[in-house]
Amino acid sequence: MSWVLLRGLMRESRHWGEFPEQFRAAVPGAEIVTPDLPGNGVNWRQRSPASVRGMVEACRADLQARGLRGPYSLLALSLGAMVAVQWQASYPDEVARCVLLNTSMRPFSRFYQRLRWQNYPAIVRQLLLGGARRQEQLALRLTSVAHGGDTRDSELLKRWVDYHNEFPVSRVNALRQLLAAARFHAPQRGEGGAPLLVLAGARDGLVDPLCSQRLARAWGAEFRMHPEAGHDLPLDDGPWVAQQVALWLAGYALAR
């Protein structure tokens, strides 16, 4: 079973940290692939598409170049979850199932819930000033409860700064990714859509977790909330995410 893991805004495959190993332990036999979106990670020199649909096409080309063919299982966080939703809508035969983490999209959420309005000044300031350490400190503070804020993880922060310095996301690509996320409107989910699990962290400081809950309710998907985790669920409690997926897969298999 091929599981494709998709990260969010300005993040790359290395930001998954220990999660792929935690996932394999909970879902034996899972073949995990962690492609980078254009403009991020090893693809940092590429131009980021200004649409989620463009990101879907880039991911499909990446997997095909690796010799992988669908159907795929998608586990995706934030912006990556928008890519997963569009992928399933555009190419339903290529997607076997989806797990969406802490995402938000129109028409289910208002703009100030999709990106908490309290963070606007800090994000704009960072886009204007730049700086690897400043950017990664902000990312850690906004996305993690366990490793950010008063519990800042200096070793993790150093790794993230190193990632940034090796594969820097340009300001233009960051803005194009923000534009793609802001413009994205979830397609209508028709009958026979891929099985869907939605997970969220109750202490998400970047996106209101109600966004995930409303999406799950609208699409009749299973929804589970972590009471203490933030936006980056796999970072804050990767074993919990992996366990929820394993339980969901087991329940779905029994129901068939």
Coordinates of C-alpha atoms in Angstrom, one line a residue:
M1 CA 0.0 0.0 0.0
S2 CA 1.6 3.3 -1.1
W3 CA 1.0 6.2 1.3
V4 CA 1.8 9.6 -0.1
L5 CA 2.5 12.2 2.6
L6 CA 2.0 15.8 1.7
R7 CA 3.2 18.7 3.8
G8 CA 1.9 22.3 4.0
L9 CA 3.0 25.8 3.3
M10 CA 6.7 26.3 2.8
R11 CA 7.4 22.9 4.4
E12 CA 9.4 19.9 3.0
S13 CA 9.7 16.2 3.5
R14 CA 12.2 16.5 6.3
H15 CA 9.7 18.3 8.4
W16 CA 7.9 15.0 8.8
G17 CA 10.6 14.1 11.3
E18 CA 10.1 10.7 13.0
F19 CA 6.5 10.4 11.7
P20 CA 7.1 8.1 8.8
E21 CA 8.7 5.5 11.1
Q22 CA 5.9 5.9 13.6
F23 CA 3.4 5.4 10.8
R24 CA 5.1 2.2 9.6
A25 CA 5.0 0.8 13.1
A26 CA 1.2 1.4 13.3
V27 CA 0.4 0.4 9.7
P28 CA 2.7 -2.5 8.8
G29 CA 3.5 -2.8 5.1
A30 CA 2.9 0.8 4.3
E31 CA 5.2 2.1 1.5
I32 CA 5.7 5.8 2.3
V33 CA 6.5 8.4 -0.2
T34 CA 7.2 12.1 0.8
P35 CA 7.3 14.3 -2.3
D36 CA 8.1 18.0 -2.0
L37 CA 5.8 20.5 -3.5
P38 CA 7.4 22.8 -6.2
G39 CA 9.3 25.6 -4.5
N40 CA 10.0 23.5 -1.3
G41 CA 12.7 21.1 -0.2
V42 CA 14.6 19.5 -3.1
N43 CA 12.3 21.4 -5.5
W44 CA 13.2 24.8 -4.0
R45 CA 14.4 26.1 -7.3
Q46 CA 11.1 25.4 -9.1
R47 CA 8.4 27.9 -9.3
S48 CA 5.5 27.2 -7.0
P49 CA 2.2 26.9 -8.8
A50 CA -0.3 29.6 -7.9
S51 CA -3.1 27.1 -7.8
V52 CA -3.7 23.9 -5.9
R53 CA -4.6 22.1 -9.2
G54 CA -1.1 22.9 -10.4
M55 CA 0.4 21.4 -7.3
V56 CA -1.6 18.2 -7.9
E57 CA -0.2 17.9 -11.4
A58 CA 3.4 18.4 -10.0
C59 CA 2.8 15.6 -7.4
R60 CA 1.4 13.2 -10.0
A61 CA 4.4 13.8 -12.3
D62 CA 6.8 13.3 -9.3
L63 CA 5.3 9.9 -8.5
Q64 CA 5.2 8.8 -12.1
A65 CA 8.9 9.7 -12.4
R66 CA 9.5 7.4 -9.5
G67 CA 7.7 4.6 -11.3
L68 CA 4.8 4.6 -8.8
R69 CA 1.3 4.2 -10.1
G70 CA -2.0 4.6 -8.2
P71 CA -4.3 4.2 -6.5
Y72 CA -2.5 6.0 -3.7
S73 CA -3.4 6.6 -0.1
L74 CA -3.0 10.2 0.8
L75 CA -2.1 11.6 4.2
A76 CA -1.9 15.4 4.0
L77 CA -1.5 18.4 6.3
S78 CA -2.8 21.9 5.9
L79 CA -2.1 23.1 2.3
G80 CA -1.2 19.5 1.5
A81 CA -4.7 18.5 2.4
M82 CA -6.1 20.9 -0.2
V83 CA -3.9 19.1 -2.7
A84 CA -5.2 15.8 -1.6
V85 CA -8.9 17.0 -1.9
Q86 CA -8.3 18.3 -5.4
W87 CA -6.4 15.2 -6.4
Q88 CA -9.3 13.0 -5.4
A89 CA -11.8 15.2 -7.2
S90 CA -9.7 15.4 -10.4
Y91 CA -8.5 11.8 -10.6
P92 CA -10.7 9.7 -8.4
D93 CA -9.3 6.4 -9.8
E94 CA -5.9 7.4 -8.5
V95 CA -6.9 7.9 -4.8
A96 CA -7.9 5.0 -2.6
R97 CA -8.3 6.9 0.6
C98 CA -7.5 10.3 2.3
V99 CA -6.5 11.4 5.7
L100 CA -6.6 15.2 6.1
L101 CA -4.9 16.9 9.0
N102 CA -5.7 20.4 10.3
T103 CA -6.9 21.8 7.0
S104 CA -9.3 24.5 6.0
M105 CA -10.9 25.5 2.7
R106 CA -13.8 27.4 1.2
P107 CA -16.8 27.2 1.4
F108 CA -16.7 25.6 4.8
S109 CA -14.7 28.2 6.7
R110 CA -14.3 32.0 6.8
F111 CA -10.9 33.5 5.9
Y112 CA -10.1 34.6 9.4
Q113 CA -10.7 31.1 10.6
R114 CA -8.6 29.5 7.9
L115 CA -5.7 31.6 9.0
R116 CA -6.3 33.0 12.5
W117 CA -6.4 36.8 12.2
Q118 CA -4.2 37.2 15.3
N119 CA -1.3 35.9 13.3
Y120 CA -1.5 38.3 10.4
P121 CA 0.9 41.0 11.7
A122 CA 3.6 38.4 12.5
I123 CA 3.3 36.7 9.2
V124 CA 3.4 39.9 7.2
R125 CA 6.4 41.2 9.2
Q126 CA 8.3 37.9 8.5
L127 CA 7.5 38.1 4.8
L128 CA 8.9 41.7 4.8
L129 CA 12.0 41.1 7.0
G130 CA 13.0 37.5 6.1
G131 CA 15.7 35.7 8.0
A132 CA 16.0 31.9 8.5
R133 CA 16.0 31.8 12.3
R134 CA 13.2 34.4 12.7
Q135 CA 11.1 32.5 10.2
E136 CA 11.6 29.1 11.7
Q137 CA 11.0 30.4 15.2
L138 CA 7.7 31.8 14.0
A139 CA 6.7 28.6 12.3
L140 CA 7.5 26.6 15.4
R141 CA 5.5 28.9 17.6
L142 CA 2.5 28.9 15.4
T143 CA 2.4 25.2 14.6
S144 CA 3.5 23.3 17.6
V145 CA 2.3 23.1 21.2
A146 CA 4.8 20.5 22.3
H147 CA 7.9 22.2 20.8
G148 CA 7.1 25.9 20.4
G149 CA 6.3 28.8 22.7
D150 CA 7.5 28.4 26.2
T151 CA 8.5 24.8 25.4
R152 CA 10.7 25.8 22.5
D153 CA 12.9 22.9 21.3
S154 CA 16.3 24.4 20.5
E155 CA 17.6 21.3 18.7
L156 CA 14.5 21.0 16.5
L157 CA 14.7 24.8 15.7
K158 CA 18.3 24.3 14.7
R159 CA 17.4 21.5 12.3
W160 CA 14.6 23.6 10.8
V161 CA 17.0 26.5 10.3
D162 CA 19.5 24.2 8.6
Y163 CA 16.7 22.9 6.3
H164 CA 15.9 26.5 5.5
N165 CA 19.4 27.4 4.7
E166 CA 20.0 24.4 2.5
F167 CA 16.7 24.7 0.5
P168 CA 15.4 28.2 1.0
V169 CA 11.9 28.9 -0.1
S170 CA 11.9 32.2 -2.0
R171 CA 9.6 35.0 -1.0
V172 CA 7.9 34.8 -4.4
N173 CA 7.2 31.1 -3.9
A174 CA 5.9 31.7 -0.4
L175 CA 3.5 34.2 -1.7
R176 CA 2.4 32.0 -4.6
Q177 CA 1.7 29.2 -2.1
L178 CA -0.3 31.5 0.1
L179 CA -2.2 32.7 -3.0
A180 CA -3.0 29.1 -4.0
A181 CA -4.3 28.3 -0.6
A182 CA -6.4 31.5 -0.4
R183 CA -8.0 30.9 -3.8
F184 CA -8.7 27.3 -3.3
H185 CA -12.4 26.3 -3.2
A186 CA -13.1 22.7 -2.3
P187 CA -14.8 20.9 -5.2
Q188 CA -18.1 19.2 -4.6
R189 CA -17.7 15.7 -3.1
G190 CA -19.8 13.4 -5.1
E191 CA -21.1 9.9 -4.3
G192 CA -18.4 7.2 -4.2
G193 CA -15.6 9.5 -3.1
A194 CA -12.6 8.0 -1.5
P195 CA -13.0 7.1 2.2
L196 CA -12.0 10.1 4.3
L197 CA -10.7 10.6 7.8
V198 CA -10.2 14.1 9.2
L199 CA -8.0 14.8 12.2
A200 CA -7.4 18.1 14.0
G201 CA -5.6 19.5 17.0
A202 CA -7.7 21.4 19.6
R203 CA -4.9 23.8 20.3
D204 CA -4.1 24.7 16.7
G205 CA -2.7 28.2 16.8
L206 CA -2.6 28.7 13.1
V207 CA -6.0 27.4 11.8
D208 CA -9.2 27.2 13.8
P209 CA -9.9 23.4 14.3
L210 CA -13.6 24.1 13.6
C211 CA -12.5 24.3 10.0
S212 CA -11.7 20.6 10.0
Q213 CA -14.8 19.7 12.0
R214 CA -17.1 21.5 9.5
L215 CA -15.4 19.9 6.6
A216 CA -15.9 16.4 8.1
R217 CA -19.5 17.1 8.9
A218 CA -20.3 18.5 5.4
W219 CA -18.7 15.4 3.7
G220 CA -19.9 12.8 6.2
A221 CA -16.3 11.9 7.1
E222 CA -15.0 10.5 10.4
F223 CA -13.5 13.2 12.6
R224 CA -11.2 13.0 15.6
M225 CA -9.8 15.8 17.7
H226 CA -6.5 15.6 19.7
P227 CA -7.2 17.6 22.9
E228 CA -3.6 19.0 23.3
A229 CA -1.9 19.1 19.9
G230 CA -1.4 22.1 17.7
H231 CA -1.3 22.6 13.9
D232 CA 1.5 20.2 13.2
L233 CA -0.2 17.1 14.5
P234 CA 2.5 14.6 13.4
L235 CA 5.1 16.7 15.2
D236 CA 3.2 17.1 18.4
D237 CA 1.9 13.5 18.6
G238 CA 2.8 11.4 15.7
P239 CA 2.0 8.1 17.4
W240 CA -1.6 9.3 18.0
V241 CA -2.0 10.2 14.3
A242 CA -0.7 6.9 13.2
Q243 CA -2.9 5.0 15.7
Q244 CA -6.0 6.9 14.6
V245 CA -5.3 5.9 11.0
A246 CA -4.7 2.3 11.9
L247 CA -8.0 2.2 13.9
W248 CA -9.8 3.8 11.0
L249 CA -8.4 1.4 8.5
A250 CA -9.3 -1.6 10.7
G251 CA -12.8 -0.3 11.1
Y252 CA -13.2 0.3 7.4
A253 CA -12.0 -3.2 6.6
L254 CA -14.5 -4.7 9.0
A255 CA -17.4 -2.7 7.6
R256 CA -16.7 -3.9 4.0

